[in-house]
CSV table of C-alpha atoms and ligand atoms in Angstrom, one decimal:
chain,number,residue,atom,x,y,z
L,1,MET,CA,1.0,4.9,22.0
L,2,ALA,CA,0.0,6.6,19.0
L,3,HIS,CA,-0.9,10.4,18.7
L,4,TRP,CA,-3.4,11.9,16.5
L,5,ALA,CA,-3.8,15.3,15.9
L,6,GLU,CA,-7.2,16.4,15.4
L,7,HIS,CA,-8.4,20.4,15.9
L,8,GLY,CA,-5.0,21.1,17.4
L,9,ILE,CA,-5.5,18.6,20.3
L,10,VAL,CA,-3.3,15.5,20.6
L,11,ARG,CA,-5.2,12.2,21.2
L,12,VAL,CA,-3.6,9.4,22.7
L,13,THR,CA,-4.7,6.2,21.6
L,14,ARG,CA,-4.1,3.3,23.7
L,15,MET,CA,-4.4,-0.5,22.9
L,16,GLN,CA,-4.2,-2.2,26.0
L,17,GLY,CA,-6.5,-5.2,26.8
L,18,LYS,CA,-7.1,-5.4,22.7
L,19,VAL,CA,-6.4,-8.1,20.8
L,20,VAL,CA,-5.3,-8.1,17.3
L,21,VAL,CA,-5.0,-10.5,14.5
L,22,ILE,CA,-2.7,-9.9,11.6
L,23,THR,CA,-2.3,-11.6,8.3
L,24,GLY,CA,1.0,-10.7,6.7
L,25,GLY,CA,2.6,-9.4,10.0
L,26,THR,CA,6.0,-10.7,9.2
L,27,SER,CA,7.1,-8.5,6.5
L,28,GLY,CA,6.6,-4.7,4.9
L,29,ILE,CA,3.9,-2.6,6.5
L,30,GLY,CA,1.9,-5.3,8.3
L,31,GLU,CA,5.2,-6.0,10.2
L,32,VAL,CA,5.6,-2.4,11.1
L,33,ALA,CA,1.8,-2.1,11.9
L,34,ALA,CA,1.8,-5.0,14.2
L,35,GLU,CA,4.8,-4.3,16.2
L,36,ARG,CA,3.1,-0.2,16.5
L,37,LEU,CA,0.0,-1.8,17.7
L,38,ALA,CA,1.8,-3.8,19.8
L,39,GLY,CA,3.9,-0.6,21.1
L,40,MET,CA,0.2,0.9,22.1
L,41,GLY,CA,-0.5,-2.7,24.6
L,42,ALA,CA,-2.3,-4.9,22.1
L,43,ARG,CA,-1.4,-8.4,22.0
L,44,ILE,CA,-0.8,-9.4,18.5
L,45,VAL,CA,-2.0,-13.0,16.9
L,46,LEU,CA,0.2,-13.3,13.8
L,47,VAL,CA,-1.1,-15.3,10.7
L,48,ALA,CA,2.4,-16.7,9.3
L,49,ARG,CA,2.8,-19.3,6.4
L,50,ASP,CA,6.8,-19.3,6.9
L,51,ARG,CA,7.8,-20.7,10.3
L,52,THR,CA,11.2,-18.8,10.5
L,53,ARG,CA,9.9,-15.4,9.6
L,54,GLY,CA,7.0,-16.3,11.7
L,55,GLU,CA,9.0,-17.3,14.7
L,56,ALA,CA,11.4,-14.4,14.0
L,57,ALA,CA,8.7,-11.6,13.7
L,58,LEU,CA,6.8,-13.4,17.1
L,59,SER,CA,10.4,-12.9,18.5
L,60,ARG,CA,10.6,-9.3,18.0
L,61,LEU,CA,7.2,-8.4,19.1
L,62,ARG,CA,8.3,-10.6,22.3
L,63,SER,CA,11.4,-8.8,23.1
L,64,ARG,CA,9.3,-5.2,22.6
L,65,ASN,CA,7.1,-6.1,25.4
L,66,LYS,CA,7.7,-9.3,27.5
L,67,SER,CA,3.9,-8.8,29.3
L,68,LEU,CA,2.2,-9.6,26.5
L,69,ALA,CA,1.5,-12.6,25.8
L,70,HIS,CA,1.7,-12.4,21.3
L,71,PHE,CA,1.4,-15.7,19.5
L,72,ILE,CA,1.2,-17.2,16.1
L,73,HIS,CA,-0.5,-19.4,13.7
L,74,HIS,CA,1.0,-21.1,11.1
L,75,GLY,CA,-0.6,-21.7,7.5
L,76,ASP,CA,-0.9,-21.1,4.2
L,77,LEU,CA,-3.4,-18.9,3.0
L,78,SER,CA,-3.5,-19.7,-0.7
L,79,ARG,CA,-5.4,-23.2,0.4
L,80,ILE,CA,-8.8,-22.6,1.2
L,81,SER,CA,-9.0,-25.6,3.7
L,82,GLU,CA,-5.8,-23.7,5.5
L,83,MET,CA,-8.4,-20.3,5.5
L,84,LYS,CA,-10.5,-22.5,7.2
L,85,ARG,CA,-8.6,-24.4,9.5
L,86,LEU,CA,-6.7,-20.9,10.8
L,87,ALA,CA,-10.3,-19.4,11.6
L,88,ALA,CA,-11.1,-22.2,13.5
L,89,GLU,CA,-8.4,-22.4,15.4
L,90,ILE,CA,-7.3,-18.6,16.0
L,91,ALA,CA,-11.2,-18.7,17.0
L,92,ALA,CA,-10.7,-21.7,19.5
L,93,ALA,CA,-7.7,-19.9,21.3
L,94,GLU,CA,-8.9,-16.5,21.1
L,95,PRO,CA,-12.2,-15.5,23.6
L,96,ARG,CA,-11.8,-12.0,22.0
L,97,ILE,CA,-10.4,-10.4,18.9
L,98,ASP,CA,-11.3,-6.5,19.1
L,99,VAL,CA,-9.3,-5.9,15.6
L,100,LEU,CA,-9.0,-8.7,12.7
L,101,ILE,CA,-6.1,-7.1,10.2
L,102,ASN,CA,-6.1,-8.8,6.8
L,103,ASN,CA,-3.2,-8.0,5.2
L,104,ALA,CA,-1.1,-10.8,3.4
L,105,GLY,CA,-1.0,-10.4,-0.1
L,106,ALA,CA,1.3,-11.1,-3.5
L,107,MET,CA,1.8,-10.4,-7.2
L,108,PHE,CA,3.2,-13.2,-9.4
L,109,GLY,CA,4.1,-12.8,-13.0
L,110,SER,CA,2.8,-15.9,-14.3
L,111,ARG,CA,-0.4,-17.3,-13.8
L,112,GLN,CA,-0.5,-20.1,-11.4
L,113,VAL,CA,-3.2,-22.2,-9.8
L,114,THR,CA,-3.7,-23.3,-6.4
L,115,PRO,CA,-4.9,-27.5,-5.5
L,116,ASP,CA,-8.5,-25.7,-5.3
L,117,ASN,CA,-8.3,-24.8,-8.7
L,118,LEU,CA,-8.3,-21.4,-8.2
L,119,GLU,CA,-5.8,-18.8,-9.5
L,120,LEU,CA,-3.4,-18.0,-6.9
L,121,THR,CA,-3.2,-14.3,-6.8
L,122,PHE,CA,-7.5,-14.5,-6.3
L,123,ALA,CA,-7.0,-16.8,-3.8
L,124,VAL,CA,-4.4,-15.0,-1.8
L,125,ASN,CA,-5.3,-11.9,-2.0
L,126,HIS,CA,-9.2,-12.0,-1.6
L,127,MET,CA,-10.2,-15.7,-1.2
L,128,ALA,CA,-8.2,-15.5,2.1
L,129,TYR,CA,-9.5,-12.6,3.6
L,130,PHE,CA,-13.3,-13.6,2.7
L,131,ALA,CA,-12.8,-16.6,4.4
L,132,LEU,CA,-10.8,-15.9,7.2
L,133,THR,CA,-13.3,-12.9,7.9
L,134,LEU,CA,-15.9,-15.2,7.8
L,135,GLY,CA,-14.4,-17.9,9.9
L,136,LEU,CA,-14.0,-15.2,12.5
L,137,SER,CA,-17.1,-13.9,12.5
L,138,GLU,CA,-18.8,-15.3,15.7
L,139,ARG,CA,-16.0,-14.2,17.7
L,140,LEU,CA,-15.6,-10.4,16.6
L,141,PHE,CA,-19.5,-10.4,17.2
L,142,THR,CA,-19.2,-11.4,20.4
L,143,SER,CA,-16.3,-8.9,20.9
L,144,SER,CA,-18.6,-6.0,19.9
L,145,PRO,CA,-17.4,-3.3,19.4
L,146,ALA,CA,-14.5,-5.1,16.9
L,147,ARG,CA,-13.5,-3.7,13.8
L,148,VAL,CA,-11.8,-5.7,10.4
L,149,VAL,CA,-9.3,-3.6,8.5
L,150,ASN,CA,-8.6,-4.7,4.7
L,151,THR,CA,-5.3,-3.6,2.9
L,152,ALA,CA,-6.4,-2.8,-0.5
L,153,SER,CA,-4.6,-0.7,-3.1
L,154,ALA,CA,-4.8,2.2,-5.7
L,155,ALA,CA,-3.7,-0.5,-8.2
L,156,HIS,CA,-7.2,-1.2,-8.4
L,157,ARG,CA,-7.8,1.7,-10.6
L,158,GLY,CA,-8.5,0.9,-13.9
L,159,ASN,CA,-10.0,-2.7,-13.4
L,160,LYS,CA,-13.4,-4.2,-13.3
L,161,LEU,CA,-14.2,-7.7,-12.5
L,162,ASP,CA,-15.3,-10.3,-15.1
L,163,PHE,CA,-17.6,-12.9,-13.2
L,164,ASP,CA,-17.4,-15.4,-16.5
L,165,ASP,CA,-13.4,-15.3,-15.8
L,166,LEU,CA,-12.8,-14.9,-11.9
L,167,GLN,CA,-9.5,-17.5,-11.9
L,168,SER,CA,-8.1,-15.1,-15.3
L,169,THR,CA,-7.8,-18.2,-17.5
L,170,ARG,CA,-7.6,-15.5,-20.5
L,171,GLY,CA,-4.9,-13.4,-21.2
L,172,TYR,CA,-3.0,-13.2,-18.2
L,173,SER,CA,-1.4,-10.4,-17.0
L,174,GLY,CA,0.2,-10.3,-13.4
L,175,PHE,CA,0.0,-6.5,-12.5
L,176,LYS,CA,-3.6,-6.4,-13.9
L,177,VAL,CA,-4.3,-9.9,-12.1
L,178,TYR,CA,-3.0,-8.0,-9.1
L,179,GLY,CA,-5.4,-4.8,-9.5
L,180,ARG,CA,-8.2,-7.0,-9.7
L,181,SER,CA,-7.7,-8.7,-6.5
L,182,LYS,CA,-7.0,-5.1,-4.6
L,183,LEU,CA,-10.6,-4.4,-6.4
L,184,CYS,CA,-12.0,-7.6,-4.7
L,185,ASN,CA,-10.7,-6.0,-1.4
L,186,ILE,CA,-12.5,-3.0,-1.4
L,187,LEU,CA,-15.7,-4.8,-2.9
L,188,PHE,CA,-15.6,-7.1,-0.1
L,189,THR,CA,-15.2,-4.1,2.4
L,190,ARG,CA,-18.3,-2.6,1.3
L,191,GLU,CA,-20.5,-5.6,1.5
L,192,LEU,CA,-19.0,-6.6,4.7
L,193,SER,CA,-20.0,-3.6,6.4
L,194,ARG,CA,-23.2,-3.5,4.8
L,195,ARG,CA,-24.3,-7.3,5.9
L,196,TRP,CA,-23.0,-6.6,9.3
L,197,SER,CA,-24.2,-3.1,10.5
L,198,GLY,CA,-25.9,-3.5,13.4
L,199,LYS,CA,-23.5,-6.3,14.5
L,200,GLY,CA,-20.9,-3.5,16.1
L,201,VAL,CA,-18.2,-4.9,13.6
L,202,THR,CA,-17.1,-2.0,11.1
L,203,ALA,CA,-15.3,-2.9,8.5
L,204,ASN,CA,-12.8,-0.6,6.5
L,205,CYS,CA,-9.8,-0.6,4.0
L,206,LEU,CA,-7.2,1.1,2.6
L,207,HIS,CA,-4.5,1.8,0.3
L,208,PRO,CA,-1.0,2.5,1.8
L,209,GLY,CA,0.7,4.3,-0.5
L,210,PHE,CA,3.7,3.1,-3.1
L,211,VAL,CA,5.8,1.5,-0.1
L,212,ALA,CA,9.1,-0.2,-0.3
L,213,THR,CA,8.9,-3.7,0.9
L,214,ARG,CA,9.3,-6.8,-0.3
L,215,PHE,CA,6.4,-6.9,-2.4
L,216,GLY,CA,6.9,-7.8,-5.9
L,217,ASP,CA,10.6,-9.4,-4.6
L,218,GLY,CA,9.1,-13.0,-5.7
L,219,SER,CA,6.5,-11.9,-8.7
L,220,GLY,CA,9.3,-13.4,-11.3
L,221,GLY,CA,10.6,-11.8,-14.5
L,222,PHE,CA,9.6,-8.5,-15.6
L,223,LEU,CA,7.3,-7.9,-12.4
L,224,SER,CA,10.4,-7.9,-10.0
L,225,LEU,CA,12.6,-5.8,-12.2
L,226,GLY,CA,10.1,-3.6,-12.7
L,227,THR,CA,8.7,-3.1,-8.9
L,228,ARG,CA,12.5,-3.1,-7.7
L,229,VAL,CA,13.4,0.2,-9.8
L,230,ALA,CA,9.8,1.5,-9.1
L,231,LYS,CA,10.7,1.2,-5.4
L,232,THR,CA,13.6,3.9,-5.2
L,233,PHE,CA,10.6,6.6,-5.3
L,234,ALA,CA,8.3,4.5,-2.8
L,235,ILE,CA,7.6,5.5,1.0
L,236,SER,CA,8.9,3.7,3.8
L,237,PRO,CA,7.0,0.7,5.4
L,238,GLU,CA,6.9,2.7,8.8
L,239,LYS,CA,4.9,5.2,6.3
L,240,GLY,CA,2.7,3.0,4.3
L,241,ALA,CA,1.7,1.0,7.8
L,242,GLU,CA,0.2,4.4,9.4
L,243,THR,CA,-3.3,4.1,7.9
L,244,ILE,CA,-3.8,0.3,9.0
L,245,VAL,CA,-2.7,1.4,12.6
L,246,TYR,CA,-5.3,4.4,12.6
L,247,LEU,CA,-7.7,2.1,11.3
L,248,ALA,CA,-7.0,-0.8,13.5
L,249,SER,CA,-7.2,1.6,17.1
L,250,SER,CA,-8.0,5.8,16.7
L,251,PRO,CA,-11.2,6.4,17.9
L,252,GLU,CA,-12.0,8.7,15.3
L,253,VAL,CA,-13.2,5.7,13.2
L,254,ALA,CA,-14.9,3.8,15.7
L,255,ASN,CA,-17.9,4.5,14.4
L,256,VAL,CA,-17.0,4.1,10.4
L,257,SER,CA,-17.9,1.6,8.5
L,258,GLY,CA,-17.6,0.7,4.8
L,259,GLY,CA,-14.9,3.2,3.6
L,260,TYR,CA,-11.6,3.3,1.8
L,261,PHE,CA,-8.6,5.7,3.6
L,262,TYR,CA,-5.4,7.1,2.0
L,263,GLN,CA,-3.0,8.5,4.2
L,264,CYS,CA,-5.7,8.1,7.4
L,265,ARG,CA,-8.4,10.2,5.6
L,266,PRO,CA,-11.5,8.9,3.3
L,267,ALA,CA,-10.8,8.9,0.1
L,268,THR,CA,-12.9,7.6,-2.8
L,269,PRO,CA,-12.3,4.4,-5.1
L,270,THR,CA,-13.5,4.0,-8.7
L,271,ALA,CA,-17.1,3.7,-9.4
L,272,GLU,CA,-16.5,0.0,-10.2
L,273,ALA,CA,-15.3,-0.5,-6.5
L,274,ARG,CA,-18.7,1.4,-5.1
L,275,ASP,CA,-20.9,-0.7,-7.2
L,276,ASP,CA,-23.2,-2.5,-4.7
L,277,ALA,CA,-24.7,-5.2,-7.2
L,278,THR,CA,-20.6,-6.2,-8.1
L,279,ALA,CA,-20.3,-6.1,-4.4
L,280,GLN,CA,-22.9,-8.9,-3.7
L,281,ARG,CA,-22.2,-10.9,-6.5
L,282,LEU,CA,-18.6,-11.1,-5.7
L,283,TRP,CA,-19.8,-12.0,-2.2
L,284,LEU,CA,-21.9,-15.1,-3.5
L,285,GLU,CA,-19.1,-16.5,-5.8
L,286,SER,CA,-16.9,-16.1,-2.9
L,287,ALA,CA,-19.1,-17.8,-0.6
L,288,LYS,CA,-20.0,-20.8,-3.5
L,289,LEU,CA,-15.8,-21.3,-3.9
L,290,ALA,CA,-15.0,-21.1,-0.1
L,291,GLY,CA,-17.8,-23.6,0.6
L,292,ILE,CA,-19.5,-21.2,3.2
L,293,GLU,CA,-22.9,-21.0,4.2
L,294,GLU,CA,-25.0,-17.7,4.1
G,301,NAP,N1,4.1,-2.4,-0.9
G,301,NAP,C1,3.4,-1.6,-1.8
G,301,NAP,O1,3.7,-0.4,-2.5
G,301,NAP,C2,2.0,-1.8,-2.0
G,301,NAP,C3,1.0,-0.7,-2.4
G,301,NAP,C4,-0.6,-1.1,-2.0
G,301,NAP,C5,-0.7,-2.2,-1.0
G,301,NAP,N2,-0.3,-3.3,-1.2
G,301,NAP,C6,-0.6,-4.4,-0.1
G,301,NAP,O2,-0.3,-4.3,1.3
G,301,NAP,C7,0.1,-5.9,1.6
G,301,NAP,C8,1.3,-6.1,2.7
G,301,NAP,O3,2.0,-6.0,1.5
G,301,NAP,P1,3.5,-5.4,1.6
G,301,NAP,O4,4.0,-4.5,0.9
G,301,NAP,O5,3.7,-5.3,3.2
G,301,NAP,O6,4.4,-7.0,1.0
G,301,NAP,P2,5.2,-7.5,1.7
G,301,NAP,O7,6.9,-7.1,2.5
G,301,NAP,O8,5.9,-8.7,0.4
G,301,NAP,O9,4.2,-8.4,2.5
G,301,NAP,C9,3.7,-9.4,2.3
G,301,NAP,C10,3.4,-10.4,3.4
G,301,NAP,O10,2.2,-11.5,3.1
G,301,NAP,C11,2.5,-12.2,3.4
G,301,NAP,N3,1.8,-13.4,2.7
G,301,NAP,C12,2.1,-13.6,1.2
G,301,NAP,N4,1.7,-14.9,0.8
G,301,NAP,C13,0.8,-15.4,1.8
G,301,NAP,C14,0.3,-16.4,2.2
G,301,NAP,N5,0.4,-17.4,0.6
G,301,NAP,N6,0.0,-16.7,3.1
G,301,NAP,C15,0.3,-16.3,4.3
G,301,NAP,N7,1.0,-15.2,4.6
G,301,NAP,C16,1.6,-14.9,2.8
G,301,NAP,C17,3.8,-12.5,3.4
G,301,NAP,O11,4.5,-13.5,4.3
G,301,NAP,P3,5.8,-13.6,4.0
G,301,NAP,O12,6.7,-13.1,5.1
G,301,NAP,O13,6.0,-15.0,4.3
G,301,NAP,O14,6.7,-13.6,2.6
G,301,NAP,C18,4.4,-10.8,4.1
G,301,NAP,O15,4.3,-11.4,5.7
G,301,NAP,C19,-0.8,-6.6,0.4
G,301,NAP,O16,-1.8,-7.0,0.5
G,301,NAP,C20,-0.2,-5.8,-0.5
G,301,NAP,O17,-1.2,-6.2,-1.7
G,301,NAP,C21,1.4,-2.9,-1.4
């Protein structure tokens, strides 16, 4: 159960009977969001790459409420074939999906390329959001009203997309490339909301704040050191998860779509993140890269 204070009235939100699919629910803000939503009565479907961490997260969820048949699908979201396989597997297993939370993300100190020839940050942080959402589109439409929640970041600020170098082959900087992937999250949310208007499925994204999670620990080199030091000033995962839970469950945003939120309130991303032509072009390029027909 969650309480949202509005005009002095405390609203109680329940999620009984709702199914929430979440990526990155094995750690950090995704793990807290999954536990909170489960506490409100939602059945959680985790998507996890690491079997041990995934099973541990699933057992924690199951131990809190034995009557909800929480479930897990395993797969590495850096591979396009895996994004598609996971979407097909989840769609086959779940007759309805009320909320899809795309939250798994990472940052890498050095440039790495996936077997699909994609730069790794772009693949995990953007392409997985894109391919999983499109792969689950029919389920979301038939479950209407449904919601898509994308974890973005204020790290999008100061960045611009270069369509001649989406895979960051030139002058790689881990933090810049991460920032661009988070810009993609906002642009994707914007275009998704536009394309799906009238389908009964909303799409919103958020900045969770600077949160002390495992984020950055595996980035390598200076990035890991830098994030470790910076985390002494960070907020808790419990606080960081609040806007995800809000967007996934609050009646206040039931009919809001295309927004970027921070601290459970609408916020304004940069002009680059509000550019409809860029959002459309990113969609077309992503569909081509994923081999998804429109
Ligand atoms: N922490 C912050 O200050 C901050 C600020 C703004 C935005 N964000 C965003 O918040 C989201 C969650 O990050 P967090 O801070 O909670 O970090 P975290 O503790 O490192 O959690 C990241 C999650 O993503 C999963 N993941 C990473 N790569 C994956 C892959 N290839 N396939 C499947 N799952 C994968 C991780 O799985 P494992 O458990 O297997 O590692 C983990 O569950 C990210 O999108 C991040 O960009 C974080």
